[in-house]
mmCIF file of C-alpha atoms in Angstrom:
data_model
loop_
_atom_site.group_PDB
_atom_site.id
_atom_site.type_symbol
_atom_site.label_atom_id
_atom_site.label_comp_id
_atom_site.label_asym_id
_atom_site.label_seq_id
_atom_site.Cartn_x
_atom_site.Cartn_y
_atom_site.Cartn_z
ATOM 1 C CA MET A 4 98.604 -1.939 -6.814
ATOM 2 C CA ASP A 5 98.732 0.958 -4.715
ATOM 3 C CA ASP A 6 97.263 3.574 -7.283
ATOM 4 C CA TYR A 7 94.038 1.884 -7.526
ATOM 5 C CA LYS A 8 91.981 -0.552 -5.149
ATOM 6 C CA ASN A 9 88.875 -2.469 -5.221
ATOM 7 C CA VAL A 10 86.597 -0.884 -2.299
ATOM 8 C CA ILE A 11 84.897 -4.278 -2.496
ATOM 9 C CA GLU A 12 87.613 -5.956 -1.148
ATOM 10 C CA THR A 13 87.359 -4.022 2.379
ATOM 11 C CA LEU A 14 83.623 -4.380 2.618
ATOM 12 C CA VAL A 15 83.899 -7.965 1.926
ATOM 13 C CA PHE A 16 86.509 -8.485 4.858
ATOM 14 C CA GLN A 17 84.168 -6.470 7.106
ATOM 15 C CA GLU A 18 81.318 -9.054 6.534
ATOM 16 C CA ILE A 19 83.428 -11.959 6.863
ATOM 17 C CA LYS A 20 84.156 -10.767 10.014
ATOM 18 C CA GLU A 21 81.133 -10.235 11.197
ATOM 19 C CA GLN A 22 79.639 -13.587 9.943
ATOM 20 C CA VAL A 23 82.813 -15.514 11.632
ATOM 21 C CA GLU A 24 82.397 -13.901 14.855
ATOM 22 C CA ALA A 25 78.898 -15.194 15.242
ATOM 23 C CA LEU A 26 79.876 -18.961 14.363
ATOM 24 C CA LYS A 27 81.043 -21.179 17.201
ATOM 25 C CA GLU A 28 85.084 -21.223 18.172
ATOM 26 C CA GLY A 29 85.304 -24.602 16.679
ATOM 27 C CA ILE A 30 83.953 -23.777 13.416
ATOM 28 C CA ARG A 31 85.859 -20.766 13.198
ATOM 29 C CA GLU A 32 89.127 -22.759 12.957
ATOM 30 C CA THR A 33 87.841 -24.620 9.829
ATOM 31 C CA ILE A 34 87.299 -21.152 7.965
ATOM 32 C CA SER A 35 90.220 -20.039 5.476
ATOM 33 C CA LEU A 36 89.701 -16.180 5.461
ATOM 34 C CA ASN A 37 91.665 -15.847 2.456
ATOM 35 C CA GLU A 38 89.604 -18.160 0.283
ATOM 36 C CA VAL A 39 86.235 -17.216 1.633
ATOM 37 C CA ALA A 40 86.961 -13.538 0.444
ATOM 38 C CA ALA A 41 88.131 -14.666 -3.014
ATOM 39 C CA TYR A 42 85.080 -16.597 -3.363
ATOM 40 C CA ALA A 43 82.882 -13.998 -2.446
ATOM 41 C CA LEU A 44 84.899 -11.324 -4.404
ATOM 42 C CA ASN A 45 84.678 -13.270 -7.691
ATOM 43 C CA ARG A 46 81.003 -13.436 -7.438
ATOM 44 C CA LEU A 47 80.584 -9.591 -6.954
ATOM 45 C CA PRO A 48 81.005 -6.580 -9.157
ATOM 46 C CA THR A 49 84.285 -4.836 -9.042
ATOM 47 C CA LEU A 50 84.539 -1.239 -7.667
ATOM 48 C CA TYR A 51 87.910 0.143 -8.209
ATOM 49 C CA ALA A 52 88.652 3.750 -7.268
ATOM 50 C CA THR A 53 91.867 5.834 -7.758
ATOM 51 C CA SER A 54 91.291 8.842 -5.268
ATOM 52 C CA ARG A 55 89.975 9.628 -1.980
ATOM 53 C CA ASP A 56 86.789 11.229 -3.769
ATOM 54 C CA GLY A 57 86.505 7.927 -5.733
ATOM 55 C CA TRP A 58 86.956 5.623 -3.018
ATOM 56 C CA HIS A 59 84.254 7.283 -0.890
ATOM 57 C CA GLN A 60 81.612 7.432 -3.660
ATOM 58 C CA GLN A 61 82.212 3.716 -4.580
ATOM 59 C CA HIS A 62 81.989 3.027 -0.900
ATOM 60 C CA GLU A 63 78.601 4.808 -0.516
ATOM 61 C CA ARG A 64 77.495 2.821 -3.579
ATOM 62 C CA ALA A 65 78.447 -0.416 -2.454
ATOM 63 C CA GLU A 66 76.639 0.175 0.786
ATOM 64 C CA LYS A 67 73.376 1.395 -0.507
ATOM 65 C CA GLU A 68 73.313 -0.915 -3.479
ATOM 66 C CA LEU A 69 75.301 -3.912 -2.750
ATOM 67 C CA LYS A 70 75.075 -4.810 0.955
ATOM 68 C CA PRO A 71 72.534 -7.473 0.596
ATOM 69 C CA LEU A 72 74.268 -9.517 -2.262
ATOM 70 C CA ILE A 73 77.633 -9.049 -0.213
ATOM 71 C CA VAL A 74 75.928 -10.581 2.938
ATOM 72 C CA GLN A 75 74.609 -13.407 0.734
ATOM 73 C CA GLN A 76 77.956 -14.025 -1.247
ATOM 74 C CA VAL A 77 80.109 -13.979 1.998
ATOM 75 C CA LYS A 78 77.412 -16.553 3.578
ATOM 76 C CA ARG A 79 77.493 -18.864 0.487
ATOM 77 C CA ALA A 80 81.412 -18.651 0.536
ATOM 78 C CA ILE A 81 81.565 -19.535 4.297
ATOM 79 C CA MET A 82 79.443 -22.681 3.601
ATOM 80 C CA ALA A 83 81.288 -23.350 0.394
ATOM 81 C CA VAL A 84 84.992 -23.075 1.660
ATOM 82 C CA ARG A 85 86.725 -24.934 4.397
ATOM 83 C CA ARG A 86 90.291 -24.919 5.233
ATOM 84 C CA ASP A 87 92.142 -28.191 3.942
ATOM 85 C CA THR A 88 94.625 -28.935 6.594
ATOM 86 C CA LEU A 89 95.963 -31.854 4.640
ATOM 87 C CA ARG A 90 96.600 -29.781 1.486
ATOM 88 C CA GLU A 91 100.166 -29.191 0.436
ATOM 89 C CA PRO A 92 100.800 -25.029 0.946
ATOM 90 C CA ASP A 93 100.870 -23.426 -2.617
ATOM 91 C CA PRO A 94 101.332 -19.689 -1.847
ATOM 92 C CA ILE A 95 101.011 -17.082 -4.225
ATOM 93 C CA PRO A 96 104.793 -16.235 -5.331
ATOM 94 C CA PRO A 97 105.705 -12.941 -3.752
ATOM 95 C CA GLU A 98 106.778 -11.191 -6.683
ATOM 96 C CA GLU A 99 102.972 -11.060 -7.461
ATOM 97 C CA MET A 100 101.870 -9.419 -4.316
ATOM 98 C CA VAL A 101 104.541 -6.559 -4.569
ATOM 99 C CA GLY A 102 103.305 -3.304 -3.066
ATOM 100 C CA GLU A 103 104.306 -0.727 -0.771
ATOM 101 C CA ALA A 104 100.884 -0.423 0.615
ATOM 102 C CA ARG A 105 100.796 -4.210 1.395
ATOM 103 C CA ALA A 106 104.331 -4.237 2.847
ATOM 104 C CA LEU A 107 103.164 -1.535 5.307
ATOM 105 C CA ALA A 108 100.079 -3.573 6.374
ATOM 106 C CA GLN A 109 102.472 -6.657 6.689
ATOM 107 C CA VAL A 110 104.862 -4.461 8.753
ATOM 108 C CA LYS A 111 101.741 -3.072 10.921
ATOM 109 C CA LYS A 112 100.551 -6.630 11.912
ATOM 110 C CA VAL A 113 104.171 -7.830 12.860
ATOM 111 C CA LEU A 114 104.284 -4.520 15.157
ATOM 112 C CA ASP A 115 100.621 -4.584 16.236
ATOM 113 C CA ARG A 116 100.385 -0.827 15.140
ATOM 114 C CA ALA A 117 97.545 -0.090 13.110
ATOM 115 C CA ASP A 118 98.458 3.719 13.119
ATOM 116 C CA LEU A 119 101.909 3.304 11.764
ATOM 117 C CA THR A 120 103.191 5.334 8.638
ATOM 118 C CA TRP A 121 106.327 4.616 6.583
ATOM 119 C CA ASN A 122 108.161 7.578 8.053
ATOM 120 C CA GLU A 123 107.281 5.915 11.873
ATOM 121 C CA VAL A 124 108.284 2.281 11.176
ATOM 122 C CA PRO A 125 111.993 2.748 11.765
ATOM 123 C CA LYS A 126 111.550 4.261 15.106
ATOM 124 C CA ALA A 127 109.019 1.787 15.952
ATOM 125 C CA VAL A 128 111.136 -1.095 15.325
ATOM 126 C CA GLU A 129 113.745 0.535 17.586
ATOM 127 C CA GLU A 130 111.453 0.692 20.445
ATOM 128 C CA ALA A 131 110.089 -2.610 19.880
ATOM 129 C CA ILE A 132 113.503 -3.922 20.203
ATOM 130 C CA LYS A 133 114.646 -1.353 22.898
ATOM 131 C CA LEU A 134 111.375 -2.842 24.768
ATOM 132 C CA ILE A 135 112.429 -6.242 24.673
ATOM 133 C CA LYS A 136 115.751 -5.794 25.504
ATOM 134 C CA ILE A 137 114.558 -3.939 28.916
ATOM 135 C CA ARG A 138 111.663 -5.654 30.106
ATOM 136 C CA GLY A 139 111.575 -9.155 28.118
ATOM 137 C CA THR A 140 113.783 -10.927 30.264
ATOM 138 C CA LEU A 141 111.571 -10.476 33.437
ATOM 139 C CA ASP A 142 108.664 -12.051 31.959
ATOM 140 C CA PHE A 143 110.226 -15.010 29.164
ATOM 141 C CA LYS A 144 112.081 -16.607 31.978
ATOM 142 C CA LYS A 145 109.081 -17.272 34.237
ATOM 143 C CA LEU A 146 107.783 -18.872 31.175
ATOM 144 C CA SER A 147 108.475 -22.858 30.264
ATOM 145 C CA LYS A 148 110.531 -23.658 27.190
ATOM 146 C CA THR A 149 107.576 -24.974 25.489
ATOM 147 C CA ARG A 150 105.568 -21.783 26.456
ATOM 148 C CA ARG A 151 108.200 -19.485 25.301
ATOM 149 C CA ASN A 152 108.208 -21.190 21.948
ATOM 150 C CA ALA A 153 104.501 -20.753 21.491
ATOM 151 C CA VAL A 154 104.579 -17.078 22.152
ATOM 152 C CA VAL A 155 104.037 -14.861 18.874
ATOM 153 C CA VAL A 156 106.295 -11.850 18.937
ATOM 154 C CA GLN A 157 103.582 -9.702 18.157
ATOM 155 C CA ASP A 158 101.495 -10.635 21.115
ATOM 156 C CA TYR A 159 104.472 -10.198 23.165
ATOM 157 C CA ILE A 160 105.031 -6.852 22.196
ATOM 158 C CA LYS A 161 101.321 -6.134 22.520
ATOM 159 C CA ARG A 162 101.049 -7.153 26.186
ATOM 160 C CA LYS A 163 104.193 -4.968 27.033
ATOM 161 C CA ARG A 164 102.971 -2.062 25.306
ATOM 162 C CA ARG A 165 99.877 -2.000 27.197
ATOM 163 C CA LYS A 166 101.698 -3.025 30.536
ATOM 164 C CA GLU A 167 104.437 0.021 30.008
ATOM 165 C CA GLY A 168 101.960 2.547 28.523
ATOM 166 C CA ASP A 169 104.447 4.027 26.318
ATOM 167 C CA TRP A 170 103.251 3.362 23.165
ATOM 168 C CA LYS A 171 99.917 5.026 21.595
ATOM 169 C CA ARG A 172 96.704 3.128 21.820
ATOM 170 C CA GLU A 173 95.537 1.357 18.532
ATOM 171 C CA GLU A 174 93.271 -1.395 17.362
ATOM 172 C CA SER A 175 94.484 -5.061 17.376
ATOM 173 C CA LEU A 176 94.552 -6.393 13.863
ATOM 174 C CA SER A 177 93.220 -9.567 15.186
ATOM 175 C CA TYR A 178 90.372 -11.018 12.948
ATOM 176 C CA PHE A 179 88.567 -11.842 15.680
ATOM 177 C CA GLY A 180 89.715 -8.392 17.853
ATOM 178 C CA PRO A 181 87.147 -6.130 19.899
ATOM 179 C CA LYS A 182 84.920 -3.589 18.286
ATOM 180 C CA SER A 183 86.234 0.026 17.550
ATOM 181 C CA THR A 184 85.027 3.282 16.235
ATOM 182 C CA THR A 185 83.654 3.216 12.442
ATOM 183 C CA GLN A 186 86.611 5.139 11.310
ATOM 184 C CA GLU A 187 89.068 2.637 13.107
ATOM 185 C CA ARG A 188 87.020 -0.401 12.312
ATOM 186 C CA GLU A 189 87.181 0.495 8.604
ATOM 187 C CA PHE A 190 91.025 1.550 8.736
ATOM 188 C CA SER A 191 91.866 -1.902 10.512
ATOM 189 C CA THR A 192 89.675 -3.806 7.849
ATOM 190 C CA PHE A 193 91.389 -1.874 5.035
ATOM 191 C CA LEU A 194 94.674 -3.171 6.586
ATOM 192 C CA GLU A 195 93.483 -6.920 6.793
ATOM 193 C CA ALA A 196 92.533 -6.674 3.031
ATOM 194 C CA GLU A 197 95.776 -5.257 2.095
ATOM 195 C CA ALA A 198 97.962 -8.178 3.810
ATOM 196 C CA ALA A 199 95.480 -10.761 2.619
ATOM 197 C CA ASP A 200 97.207 -13.313 0.596
ATOM 198 C CA PHE A 201 94.942 -13.242 -2.836
ATOM 199 C CA VAL A 202 95.220 -11.473 -5.432
ATOM 200 C CA ASN A 203 92.908 -10.325 -8.678
ATOM 201 C CA VAL A 204 94.774 -11.956 -11.833
ATOM 202 C CA LEU A 205 93.516 -9.085 -14.162
ATOM 203 C CA GLU A 206 95.001 -6.373 -12.087
ATOM 204 C CA ARG A 207 98.683 -7.156 -13.443
ATOM 205 C CA LEU A 208 97.335 -7.805 -16.681
ATOM 206 C CA VAL A 209 95.549 -5.097 -17.403
ATOM 207 C CA HIS A 210 97.973 -2.537 -16.151
ATOM 208 C CA SER A 211 100.969 -4.356 -18.423
ATOM 209 C CA LEU A 212 98.446 -3.971 -21.315
ATOM 210 C CA THR A 213 97.562 -0.302 -20.431
ATOM 211 C CA GLU A 214 100.987 0.586 -20.567
ATOM 212 C CA GLN A 215 101.845 -0.938 -23.726
ATOM 213 C CA TYR A 216 98.663 0.575 -25.308
ATOM 214 C CA LEU A 217 99.995 4.135 -23.916
ATOM 215 C CA GLN A 218 103.343 3.766 -25.304
ATOM 216 C CA ARG A 219 101.527 3.633 -28.690
ATOM 217 C CA LEU A 220 100.078 7.160 -28.222
ATOM 218 C CA SER A 221 101.513 10.352 -29.302
ATOM 219 C CA PRO A 222 103.156 12.661 -26.575
ATOM 220 C CA GLN A 223 100.238 15.008 -26.771
ATOM 221 C CA VAL A 224 97.616 12.425 -25.841
ATOM 222 C CA ARG A 225 99.620 10.287 -23.614
ATOM 223 C CA GLN A 226 100.198 13.360 -21.358
ATOM 224 C CA LYS A 227 96.552 14.040 -20.588
ATOM 225 C CA VAL A 228 96.314 10.226 -19.560
ATOM 226 C CA VAL A 229 96.753 9.023 -15.948
ATOM 227 C CA LEU A 230 97.665 5.127 -15.976
ATOM 228 C CA HIS A 231 96.045 4.127 -13.144
ATOM 229 C CA GLU A 232 92.953 5.718 -13.967
ATOM 230 C CA VAL A 233 92.727 3.734 -17.454
ATOM 231 C CA VAL A 234 93.459 0.748 -15.324
ATOM 232 C CA ALA A 235 90.776 1.288 -12.778
ATOM 233 C CA TYR A 236 88.331 1.849 -15.380
ATOM 234 C CA THR A 237 88.880 -1.099 -17.370
ATOM 235 C CA LEU A 238 89.105 -3.299 -14.278
ATOM 236 C CA ASN A 239 85.363 -2.115 -13.375
ATOM 237 C CA ARG A 240 84.299 -3.694 -16.456
ATOM 238 C CA VAL A 241 85.464 -7.006 -16.747
ATOM 239 C CA PRO A 242 84.688 -9.873 -14.333
ATOM 240 C CA PRO A 243 87.185 -10.309 -11.502
ATOM 241 C CA MET A 244 89.304 -13.285 -11.182
ATOM 242 C CA TYR A 245 91.082 -13.663 -7.730
ATOM 243 C CA ALA A 246 93.136 -16.283 -6.858
ATOM 244 C CA THR A 247 94.849 -17.815 -3.356
ATOM 245 C CA THR A 248 97.130 -20.096 -4.691
ATOM 246 C CA ALA A 249 99.919 -20.224 -7.211
ATOM 247 C CA LYS A 250 98.110 -23.065 -9.137
ATOM 248 C CA GLY A 251 95.106 -20.857 -9.025
ATOM 249 C CA LEU A 252 96.867 -18.010 -10.498
ATOM 250 C CA LYS A 253 98.799 -19.606 -13.287
ATOM 251 C CA GLN A 254 94.924 -20.991 -14.435
ATOM 252 C CA LEU A 255 93.083 -17.869 -14.340
ATOM 253 C CA ARG A 256 95.674 -15.909 -16.108
ATOM 254 C CA LEU A 257 95.566 -18.419 -18.719
ATOM 255 C CA LYS A 258 91.314 -18.049 -18.830
ATOM 256 C CA ALA A 259 91.881 -14.156 -18.693
ATOM 257 C CA LYS A 260 94.386 -13.846 -21.759
ATOM 258 C CA GLU A 261 92.111 -16.555 -23.679
ATOM 259 C CA GLU A 262 88.173 -15.430 -22.732
ATOM 260 C CA TYR A 263 88.920 -11.288 -21.846
ATOM 261 C CA GLY A 264 92.107 -10.527 -23.964
ATOM 262 C CA LYS A 265 89.977 -8.319 -26.815
ATOM 263 C CA LYS A 266 87.911 -7.034 -24.308
ATOM 264 C CA ILE A 267 90.358 -5.837 -22.241
ATOM 265 C CA VAL A 268 91.930 -4.043 -24.908
ATOM 266 C CA THR A 269 89.002 -2.833 -26.403
ATOM 267 C CA THR A 270 87.746 -1.215 -22.693
ATOM 268 C CA ILE A 271 91.274 0.210 -22.676
ATOM 269 C CA HIS A 272 90.855 2.200 -25.515
ATOM 270 C CA GLU A 273 87.609 3.432 -24.396
ATOM 271 C CA ALA A 274 89.302 4.503 -20.865
ATOM 272 C CA VAL A 275 91.353 6.502 -22.849
ATOM 273 C CA THR A 276 88.990 8.056 -25.297
ATOM 274 C CA THR A 277 87.041 8.725 -22.300
ATOM 275 C CA ILE A 278 89.448 10.142 -19.834
ATOM 276 C CA VAL A 279 90.843 12.287 -22.546
ATOM 277 C CA GLN A 280 87.584 14.000 -23.289
ATOM 278 C CA ASN A 281 87.004 14.412 -19.456
ATOM 279 C CA PRO A 282 90.204 15.960 -18.142
ATOM 280 C CA HIS A 283 88.897 17.710 -14.783
ATOM 281 C CA ARG A 284 88.978 14.825 -12.132
ATOM 282 C CA SER A 285 89.964 14.653 -8.522
ATOM 283 C CA VAL A 286 93.546 14.066 -7.734
ATOM 284 C CA SER A 287 93.103 13.435 -4.061
ATOM 285 C CA PRO A 288 94.828 10.116 -3.173
ATOM 286 C CA LEU A 289 93.463 7.267 -1.863
ATOM 287 C CA PRO A 290 92.486 6.744 1.561
ATOM 288 C CA PHE A 291 95.450 5.571 3.863
ATOM 289 C CA LYS A 292 97.952 5.927 0.947
ATOM 290 C CA ARG A 293 101.115 7.907 1.900
ATOM 291 C CA LYS A 294 103.550 10.047 0.465
ATOM 292 C CA GLN A 295 105.743 8.443 -2.708
ATOM 293 C CA GLY A 296 109.459 7.896 -1.361
ATOM 294 C CA ASP A 297 108.476 7.245 2.181
ATOM 295 C CA CYS A 298 109.031 3.585 2.143
ATOM 296 C CA GLN A 299 112.368 3.747 0.430
ATOM 297 C CA ARG A 300 113.542 5.946 3.078
ATOM 298 C CA ALA A 301 112.095 3.706 5.452
ATOM 299 C CA LEU A 302 113.675 0.693 4.137
ATOM 300 C CA GLU A 303 116.950 2.445 3.675
ATOM 301 C CA GLN A 304 116.999 3.216 7.466
ATOM 302 C CA LEU A 305 115.914 -0.448 8.335
ATOM 303 C CA LYS A 306 118.812 -1.601 6.738
ATOM 304 C CA GLN A 307 120.987 0.479 9.204
ATOM 305 C CA ILE A 308 118.891 -0.345 12.432
ATOM 306 C CA LEU A 309 118.980 -4.189 11.587
ATOM 307 C CA ASN A 310 122.364 -4.449 9.967
ATOM 308 C CA HIS A 311 120.743 -5.921 6.859
ATOM 309 C CA ARG A 312 121.588 -5.294 3.383
ATOM 310 C CA GLU A 313 118.623 -6.574 1.537
ATOM 311 C CA ILE A 314 115.283 -5.458 2.858
ATOM 312 C CA ASP A 315 112.809 -4.548 -0.031
ATOM 313 C CA CYS A 316 108.769 -4.740 -0.082
ATOM 314 C CA ASN A 317 108.885 -8.547 -0.495
ATOM 315 C CA ASN A 318 110.565 -9.413 2.987
ATOM 316 C CA VAL A 319 110.823 -6.356 5.174
ATOM 317 C CA ALA A 320 107.776 -7.593 7.533
ATOM 318 C CA LEU A 321 109.518 -10.871 7.793
ATOM 319 C CA VAL A 322 112.958 -9.396 8.380
ATOM 320 C CA ILE A 323 111.339 -7.400 11.643
ATOM 321 C CA SER A 324 109.931 -10.358 12.701
ATOM 322 C CA GLU A 325 112.888 -12.183 12.639
ATOM 323 C CA ALA A 326 114.492 -9.486 14.385
ATOM 324 C CA LEU A 327 112.395 -9.301 16.993
ATOM 325 C CA GLU A 328 112.615 -13.217 17.627
ATOM 326 C CA GLN A 329 116.528 -12.720 17.481
ATOM 327 C CA THR A 330 116.097 -10.136 20.416
ATOM 328 C CA ILE A 331 113.926 -12.324 22.427
ATOM 329 C CA SER A 332 116.263 -15.607 22.009
ATOM 330 C CA GLY A 333 119.252 -13.482 23.042
ATOM 331 C CA PHE A 334 117.774 -13.284 26.662
ATOM 332 C CA LEU A 335 116.682 -16.846 26.749
ATOM 333 C CA ALA A 336 119.919 -18.800 25.525
#
């Protein structure tokens, strides 16, 4: 969800990157990043935050108190988890991964633009298409047909942008990309965690139960309570349950209801009581969170630019990627 984030996710991804970079190239290819992250996260405390101040406080706490544990659990996860190339793909359903922040992270990865906001996405897409039309044919016609098919859209755009120098410099989103400043690295890692194919099963369950609980409160009490603060408070007091597959999601969801249902409801009540008694809280948004409404405006503009009526947070990155591929194909037919 976009209004509360587990700070540990970003720190785990950063640690995974550092440890995997130290491995031999052949071993790297056997690592399933999502599964390593989920394995480690399920063995670490949760540190959800709902505001900028809360994010920085949780981040500082994790660095000071949990760094050795994070290093240890990531190391164990890398040893325990390997990519199974023979296993049939079983991705988590897209509707379970909905979120504006996640969608934006995926778009940034497609366009290789870590600096993008939703307001800038339509123009960036137009520029990408224009750049391919202006210069695309010259380079791609020099490639063999096999080589053309192997070129990834965002890699091509990245090379052209660096050659032309008409787009802003930014850090690559590659898991094994070059080093950057601390702030850029944290931002890049945040985006990777946002776009990852795992989910804490408890988020949706706690969110739903909290909505039901708040509906039963009097209007006077309800107006003093912010839903995402109750959710974050509760999630920080129950064990995490991260899943990377549809099967795992179903199993963990059932386990969550059976083993933690009562505890969750009790903790929600505790959270509401605590928040009502302590009304003065930070209202600054989470870092990297964009203004509400920017996403919908961007999606409406993209519908016109790409002449595509059905664009939403579930498919926006895929639609953009397909549009760029089609633009390239138009010059190679």
